[in-house]
């Protein structure tokens, strides 16, 4: 909790609010099985490991190389006979991508083009921001320099792990411009990054998407008909999380636009919508919608 408050006071990023529950940046080695071929290290963020008969894919790295090395070690333990290791990241933020140097030589790094552009534009700046959040982050991100991906794709890449096909997808802008979605067949498991969450506020990062673009991304996700969903910062669930995310975004947008029409300021609207959500969802870890309300106001201008 102390770390969360520190994050808030230093960065002022509303994104930090949603992390209060699970913001411990050191990931462990325990795994939770999500579906036949998918496991997760639950932490900040949840790291997915997809194991086929010949190769293994890790999705997201944890904060810095120490966590990346843990993820790679766990992946090797889950599928000791697999010679090939693939790595991809859901977006460029440091807890998702900055652990790459901890992976063994020969790891094949894949990333969609827009995410790579986000990384080139804002990667260093955001990593510096995280370094200043806490002594622990500073240590975890010390000296981290990220390499270029081995494969950069536009809209979709397919990876065959042996008996398991994985689709790496870019459907448009949401939490960031470059959010990548990972769909595992035949499990029908979606690794949804920060785009589909569970009882968690949507957050649009600086230079990210808009409420409308996020909804368009959800339309495309819906068509996948996922059976299992593993979000990055909340607990796994079934395919209904997609509809839940859409309802939440529409609920926030509708309410915020009504307040805007009444001449309510963006700050006051943020407070009111957050309070309403707390009443509607008393069990949610946090309902601070201020950032998203700001995005709704900005889009409606
Ligand atoms: Zn993020
Ligand atoms: Zn995240």
Tab-separated table of C-alpha atoms and ligand atoms in Angstrom:
chain	number	residue	atom	x	y	z
A	1	UNK	CA	0.000	0.000	0.000
A	2	UNK	CA	2.843	2.326	0.868
A	3	UNK	CA	4.334	1.776	-2.570
A	4	UNK	CA	1.010	2.602	-4.206
A	5	UNK	CA	0.745	5.874	-2.353
A	6	UNK	CA	4.298	6.690	-3.261
A	7	UNK	CA	3.581	5.971	-6.915
A	8	UNK	CA	0.647	8.317	-6.771
A	9	UNK	CA	2.386	11.168	-5.080
A	10	UNK	CA	5.425	11.038	-7.307
A	11	UNK	CA	3.862	10.485	-10.690
A	12	UNK	CA	0.308	11.704	-10.275
A	13	UNK	CA	-0.597	8.892	-12.626
A	14	UNK	CA	-4.153	7.754	-12.006
A	15	UNK	CA	-3.020	4.430	-13.382
A	16	UNK	CA	-1.293	3.770	-10.070
A	17	UNK	CA	-4.595	3.670	-8.213
A	18	UNK	CA	-5.649	0.429	-9.819
A	19	UNK	CA	-2.466	-1.238	-8.725
A	20	UNK	CA	-2.894	-0.780	-4.996
A	21	UNK	CA	-3.856	-4.423	-4.541
A	22	UNK	CA	-1.067	-6.099	-6.408
A	23	UNK	CA	1.777	-3.761	-7.017
A	24	UNK	CA	4.610	-5.827	-5.606
A	25	UNK	CA	7.095	-5.788	-8.446
A	26	UNK	CA	8.967	-8.990	-7.548
A	27	UNK	CA	7.319	-11.961	-9.238
A	28	UNK	CA	7.447	-15.432	-7.694
A	29	UNK	CA	7.756	-18.910	-9.176
A	30	UNK	CA	4.300	-20.290	-8.385
A	31	UNK	CA	1.998	-20.821	-11.324
A	32	UNK	CA	-1.768	-20.983	-11.724
A	33	UNK	CA	-3.186	-23.095	-14.535
A	34	UNK	CA	-5.508	-21.068	-16.767
A	35	UNK	CA	-6.306	-23.637	-19.488
A	36	UNK	CA	-4.779	-26.772	-21.081
A	37	UNK	CA	-1.667	-24.989	-22.368
A	38	UNK	CA	-1.609	-21.739	-20.429
A	39	UNK	CA	-0.192	-20.987	-16.984
A	40	UNK	CA	0.197	-17.690	-15.157
A	41	UNK	CA	2.572	-16.310	-12.580
A	42	UNK	CA	0.151	-14.074	-10.710
A	43	UNK	CA	1.809	-10.792	-9.784
A	44	UNK	CA	2.542	-7.304	-11.031
A	45	UNK	CA	1.755	-7.937	-13.776
A	46	UNK	CA	0.413	-11.455	-14.294
A	47	UNK	CA	2.866	-13.193	-16.631
A	48	UNK	CA	1.497	-15.848	-19.003
A	49	UNK	CA	3.368	-18.940	-20.098
A	50	UNK	CA	2.011	-20.885	-23.077
A	51	UNK	CA	3.565	-24.314	-23.609
A	52	UNK	CA	3.264	-26.382	-26.771
A	53	UNK	CA	4.938	-29.666	-27.687
A	54	UNK	CA	8.032	-28.007	-29.152
A	55	UNK	CA	8.175	-24.401	-28.016
A	56	UNK	CA	7.097	-22.086	-25.230
A	57	UNK	CA	5.820	-18.505	-25.341
A	58	UNK	CA	6.091	-16.083	-22.430
A	59	UNK	CA	3.792	-13.055	-22.450
A	60	UNK	CA	5.181	-10.079	-20.495
A	61	UNK	CA	8.382	-9.945	-18.522
A	62	UNK	CA	7.811	-8.398	-15.104
A	63	UNK	CA	9.675	-5.260	-13.995
A	64	UNK	CA	13.311	-5.501	-15.011
A	65	UNK	CA	15.694	-8.373	-15.883
A	66	UNK	CA	15.548	-10.057	-12.458
A	67	UNK	CA	11.839	-10.735	-12.993
A	68	UNK	CA	12.399	-11.620	-16.638
A	69	UNK	CA	14.902	-14.264	-15.556
A	70	UNK	CA	12.362	-15.677	-13.081
A	71	UNK	CA	9.715	-15.928	-15.824
A	72	UNK	CA	12.163	-17.661	-18.176
A	73	UNK	CA	13.165	-20.100	-15.416
A	74	UNK	CA	9.538	-20.958	-14.657
A	75	UNK	CA	8.847	-21.426	-18.383
A	76	UNK	CA	11.777	-23.852	-18.638
A	77	UNK	CA	10.514	-25.783	-15.619
A	78	UNK	CA	6.986	-26.087	-17.037
A	79	UNK	CA	8.184	-27.470	-20.377
A	80	UNK	CA	11.762	-28.731	-19.886
A	81	UNK	CA	11.995	-30.421	-23.303
A	82	UNK	CA	11.105	-27.344	-25.328
A	83	UNK	CA	14.206	-25.968	-27.020
A	84	UNK	CA	12.685	-22.778	-28.354
A	85	UNK	CA	11.488	-19.830	-26.304
A	86	UNK	CA	9.358	-16.995	-27.681
A	87	UNK	CA	8.648	-13.756	-25.832
A	88	UNK	CA	6.046	-11.108	-26.506
A	89	UNK	CA	4.718	-8.157	-24.514
A	90	UNK	CA	1.198	-6.729	-24.186
A	91	UNK	CA	2.445	-3.119	-24.239
A	92	UNK	CA	5.596	-1.098	-23.699
A	93	UNK	CA	5.197	-0.169	-19.998
A	94	UNK	CA	8.195	-1.289	-17.927
A	95	UNK	CA	6.466	-3.902	-15.748
A	96	UNK	CA	5.342	-5.595	-18.976
A	97	UNK	CA	8.392	-5.207	-21.183
A	98	UNK	CA	11.519	-4.102	-19.303
A	99	UNK	CA	12.463	-7.587	-18.090
A	100	UNK	CA	13.525	-8.666	-21.566
A	101	UNK	CA	17.295	-8.576	-20.858
A	102	UNK	CA	16.738	-11.311	-18.221
A	103	UNK	CA	15.706	-13.843	-20.871
A	104	UNK	CA	18.288	-16.308	-22.199
A	105	UNK	CA	20.200	-15.697	-25.423
A	106	UNK	CA	18.291	-17.056	-28.401
A	107	UNK	CA	14.863	-16.012	-27.094
A	108	UNK	CA	12.788	-14.828	-30.056
A	109	UNK	CA	11.161	-11.487	-29.238
A	110	UNK	CA	8.019	-10.590	-31.195
A	111	UNK	CA	6.065	-7.351	-30.957
A	112	UNK	CA	3.505	-5.496	-33.056
A	113	UNK	CA	4.651	-2.388	-34.910
A	114	UNK	CA	2.558	0.194	-33.076
A	115	UNK	CA	3.728	-1.117	-29.706
A	116	UNK	CA	7.323	-0.892	-30.895
A	117	UNK	CA	6.658	2.703	-31.996
A	118	UNK	CA	5.223	3.445	-28.512
A	119	UNK	CA	8.385	1.955	-27.062
A	120	UNK	CA	10.679	4.037	-29.244
A	121	UNK	CA	8.733	7.216	-28.537
A	122	UNK	CA	8.064	6.879	-24.812
A	123	UNK	CA	9.990	3.847	-23.521
A	124	UNK	CA	12.926	5.677	-21.954
A	125	UNK	CA	10.754	8.455	-20.521
A	126	UNK	CA	8.307	6.042	-18.850
A	127	UNK	CA	11.108	3.841	-17.542
A	128	UNK	CA	12.692	6.921	-15.930
A	129	UNK	CA	9.356	7.777	-14.363
A	130	UNK	CA	9.132	4.277	-12.881
A	131	UNK	CA	12.740	4.457	-11.631
A	132	UNK	CA	11.789	7.522	-9.634
A	133	UNK	CA	8.809	5.781	-8.045
A	134	UNK	CA	10.741	3.742	-5.507
A	135	UNK	CA	14.200	2.535	-4.557
A	136	UNK	CA	13.114	-0.985	-5.504
A	137	UNK	CA	12.065	0.053	-9.005
A	138	UNK	CA	15.311	1.964	-9.404
A	139	UNK	CA	17.237	-1.186	-8.564
A	140	UNK	CA	15.099	-3.445	-10.786
A	141	UNK	CA	15.413	-1.101	-13.761
A	142	UNK	CA	19.057	-0.179	-13.175
A	143	UNK	CA	20.972	0.033	-16.445
A	144	UNK	CA	18.172	-1.573	-18.467
A	145	UNK	CA	18.562	-1.044	-22.196
A	146	UNK	CA	16.000	-2.743	-24.399
A	147	UNK	CA	16.847	-4.441	-27.661
A	148	UNK	CA	14.934	-4.341	-30.924
A	149	UNK	CA	12.479	-7.209	-31.471
A	150	UNK	CA	13.421	-10.098	-33.770
A	151	UNK	CA	9.997	-9.951	-35.397
A	152	UNK	CA	7.816	-6.864	-35.828
A	153	UNK	CA	4.335	-7.400	-37.268
A	154	UNK	CA	1.447	-5.176	-38.276
A	155	UNK	CA	-1.948	-6.615	-37.398
A	156	UNK	CA	-1.311	-10.265	-36.680
A	157	UNK	CA	1.425	-12.857	-36.242
A	158	UNK	CA	0.919	-16.581	-35.704
A	159	UNK	CA	3.261	-18.687	-33.640
A	160	UNK	CA	3.127	-22.482	-33.798
A	161	UNK	CA	4.308	-23.983	-30.513
A	162	UNK	CA	3.566	-27.571	-31.572
A	163	UNK	CA	-0.069	-28.573	-31.108
A	164	UNK	CA	-0.796	-25.055	-29.935
A	165	UNK	CA	-1.275	-22.076	-32.208
A	166	UNK	CA	-1.003	-18.584	-30.821
A	167	UNK	CA	-2.332	-15.495	-32.545
A	168	UNK	CA	-0.621	-12.226	-31.610
A	169	UNK	CA	-3.053	-9.452	-32.485
A	170	UNK	CA	-3.173	-5.696	-32.698
A	171	UNK	CA	-6.795	-4.507	-32.842
A	172	UNK	CA	-6.270	-0.767	-32.263
A	173	UNK	CA	-5.714	1.737	-29.467
A	174	UNK	CA	-6.963	1.287	-25.910
A	175	UNK	CA	-4.797	1.484	-22.733
A	176	UNK	CA	-1.916	2.423	-25.059
A	177	UNK	CA	-1.784	2.857	-28.814
A	178	UNK	CA	0.030	-0.438	-29.276
A	179	UNK	CA	-1.819	-2.886	-26.997
A	180	UNK	CA	-1.205	-6.448	-28.123
A	181	UNK	CA	-3.710	-9.230	-27.496
A	182	UNK	CA	-2.707	-12.878	-27.403
A	183	UNK	CA	-5.186	-15.602	-28.330
A	184	UNK	CA	-4.256	-19.234	-27.703
A	185	UNK	CA	-5.834	-21.986	-29.781
A	186	UNK	CA	-7.187	-24.570	-29.180
A	187	UNK	CA	-7.689	-23.368	-25.582
A	188	UNK	CA	-9.585	-20.236	-26.670
A	189	UNK	CA	-7.661	-18.390	-23.988
A	190	UNK	CA	-7.179	-14.654	-24.358
A	191	UNK	CA	-4.278	-12.925	-22.650
A	192	UNK	CA	-5.860	-9.514	-22.550
A	193	UNK	CA	-3.219	-7.160	-21.147
A	194	UNK	CA	-4.721	-4.013	-19.672
A	195	UNK	CA	-7.513	-3.988	-22.285
A	196	UNK	CA	-9.934	-6.453	-20.667
A	197	UNK	CA	-9.751	-6.536	-16.879
A	198	UNK	CA	-11.749	-7.963	-14.022
A	199	UNK	CA	-13.376	-5.581	-11.506
A	200	UNK	CA	-10.728	-3.023	-12.415
A	201	UNK	CA	-10.982	0.500	-13.768
A	202	UNK	CA	-10.001	1.070	-17.393
A	203	UNK	CA	-7.063	3.428	-17.711
A	204	UNK	CA	-5.840	5.294	-20.752
A	205	UNK	CA	-2.136	6.046	-20.500
A	206	UNK	CA	-0.557	9.266	-21.765
A	207	UNK	CA	-0.698	9.184	-25.560
A	208	UNK	CA	-2.926	6.089	-25.454
A	209	UNK	CA	-6.261	5.480	-27.182
A	210	UNK	CA	-9.676	7.029	-26.600
A	211	UNK	CA	-12.866	5.643	-25.021
A	212	UNK	CA	-14.259	5.092	-28.555
A	213	UNK	CA	-11.183	3.342	-29.884
A	214	UNK	CA	-11.169	1.112	-26.796
A	215	UNK	CA	-14.787	0.109	-27.527
A	216	UNK	CA	-13.864	-0.706	-31.159
A	217	UNK	CA	-11.074	-2.944	-29.898
A	218	UNK	CA	-13.588	-4.729	-27.651
A	219	UNK	CA	-15.835	-5.381	-30.695
A	220	UNK	CA	-12.986	-7.239	-32.357
A	221	UNK	CA	-12.115	-9.118	-29.186
A	222	UNK	CA	-15.743	-10.194	-28.804
A	223	UNK	CA	-15.553	-11.925	-32.194
A	224	UNK	CA	-12.795	-14.218	-30.876
A	225	UNK	CA	-15.337	-15.808	-28.493
A	226	UNK	CA	-12.731	-16.420	-25.811
A	227	UNK	CA	-13.530	-19.050	-23.204
A	228	UNK	CA	-10.850	-18.032	-20.694
A	229	UNK	CA	-9.357	-14.619	-20.091
A	230	UNK	CA	-6.158	-13.791	-18.262
A	231	UNK	CA	-5.867	-10.049	-17.583
A	232	UNK	CA	-2.595	-8.429	-16.498
A	233	UNK	CA	-3.624	-6.724	-13.280
A	234	UNK	CA	-6.651	-8.666	-12.058
A	235	UNK	CA	-7.937	-12.187	-11.572
A	236	UNK	CA	-8.671	-14.559	-14.490
A	237	UNK	CA	-12.215	-15.131	-15.654
A	238	UNK	CA	-14.317	-16.474	-18.524
A	239	UNK	CA	-15.333	-14.835	-21.816
A	240	UNK	CA	-17.937	-12.682	-20.095
A	241	UNK	CA	-15.170	-10.333	-18.944
A	242	UNK	CA	-15.243	-8.779	-22.436
A	243	UNK	CA	-18.886	-7.775	-22.072
A	244	UNK	CA	-18.163	-6.610	-18.521
A	245	UNK	CA	-15.403	-4.316	-19.780
A	246	UNK	CA	-17.684	-2.880	-22.459
A	247	UNK	CA	-20.497	-2.255	-19.952
A	248	UNK	CA	-18.117	-0.533	-17.556
A	249	UNK	CA	-16.685	1.779	-20.232
A	250	UNK	CA	-20.152	2.654	-21.519
A	251	UNK	CA	-21.390	3.219	-17.970
A	252	UNK	CA	-18.545	5.639	-17.234
A	253	UNK	CA	-18.910	7.400	-20.581
A	254	UNK	CA	-22.693	7.813	-20.395
A	255	UNK	CA	-22.560	9.154	-16.867
A	256	UNK	CA	-19.628	11.491	-17.601
A	257	UNK	CA	-21.287	12.922	-20.722
A	258	UNK	CA	-24.517	13.578	-18.804
A	259	UNK	CA	-22.557	15.490	-16.158
A	260	UNK	CA	-20.671	17.410	-18.834
A	261	UNK	CA	-23.961	18.484	-20.389
A	262	UNK	CA	-25.043	19.842	-17.020
A	263	UNK	CA	-21.937	22.031	-16.978
A	264	UNK	CA	-20.201	20.007	-14.243
A	265	UNK	CA	-16.387	20.356	-14.289
A	266	UNK	CA	-14.244	17.420	-15.296
A	267	UNK	CA	-12.789	17.072	-11.780
A	268	UNK	CA	-16.199	17.075	-10.125
A	269	UNK	CA	-17.525	14.619	-12.715
A	270	UNK	CA	-14.586	12.335	-11.977
A	271	UNK	CA	-15.416	12.423	-8.272
A	272	UNK	CA	-19.115	11.763	-8.833
A	273	UNK	CA	-18.636	8.901	-11.273
A	274	UNK	CA	-16.051	7.275	-8.978
A	275	UNK	CA	-18.428	7.554	-6.005
A	276	UNK	CA	-21.323	6.081	-8.028
A	277	UNK	CA	-19.154	3.168	-9.092
A	278	UNK	CA	-18.121	2.533	-5.491
A	279	UNK	CA	-21.803	2.284	-4.549
A	280	UNK	CA	-22.570	0.002	-7.493
A	281	UNK	CA	-19.503	-2.222	-6.963
A	282	UNK	CA	-18.624	-2.159	-3.260
A	283	UNK	CA	-16.402	-5.252	-3.587
A	284	UNK	CA	-14.069	-3.749	-6.223
A	285	UNK	CA	-10.600	-2.855	-4.988
A	286	UNK	CA	-10.908	0.660	-6.366
A	287	UNK	CA	-13.326	2.631	-8.481
A	288	UNK	CA	-11.330	5.759	-9.275
A	289	UNK	CA	-12.610	6.709	-12.715
A	290	UNK	CA	-11.199	10.264	-12.741
A	291	UNK	CA	-8.660	9.569	-15.485
A	292	UNK	CA	-11.158	7.850	-17.723
A	293	UNK	CA	-13.710	10.620	-17.188
A	294	UNK	CA	-11.036	13.094	-18.315
A	295	UNK	CA	-10.596	11.028	-21.478
A	296	UNK	CA	-14.368	11.060	-22.104
A	297	UNK	CA	-14.482	14.844	-21.697
A	298	UNK	CA	-11.504	15.287	-24.009
A	299	UNK	CA	-13.050	13.131	-26.706
A	300	UNK	CA	-16.408	14.942	-26.497
A	301	UNK	CA	-14.852	18.367	-27.080
B	1	LIG	ZN1	0.296	-0.169	-18.720
B	2	LIG	ZN1	-0.338	-2.780	-17.027
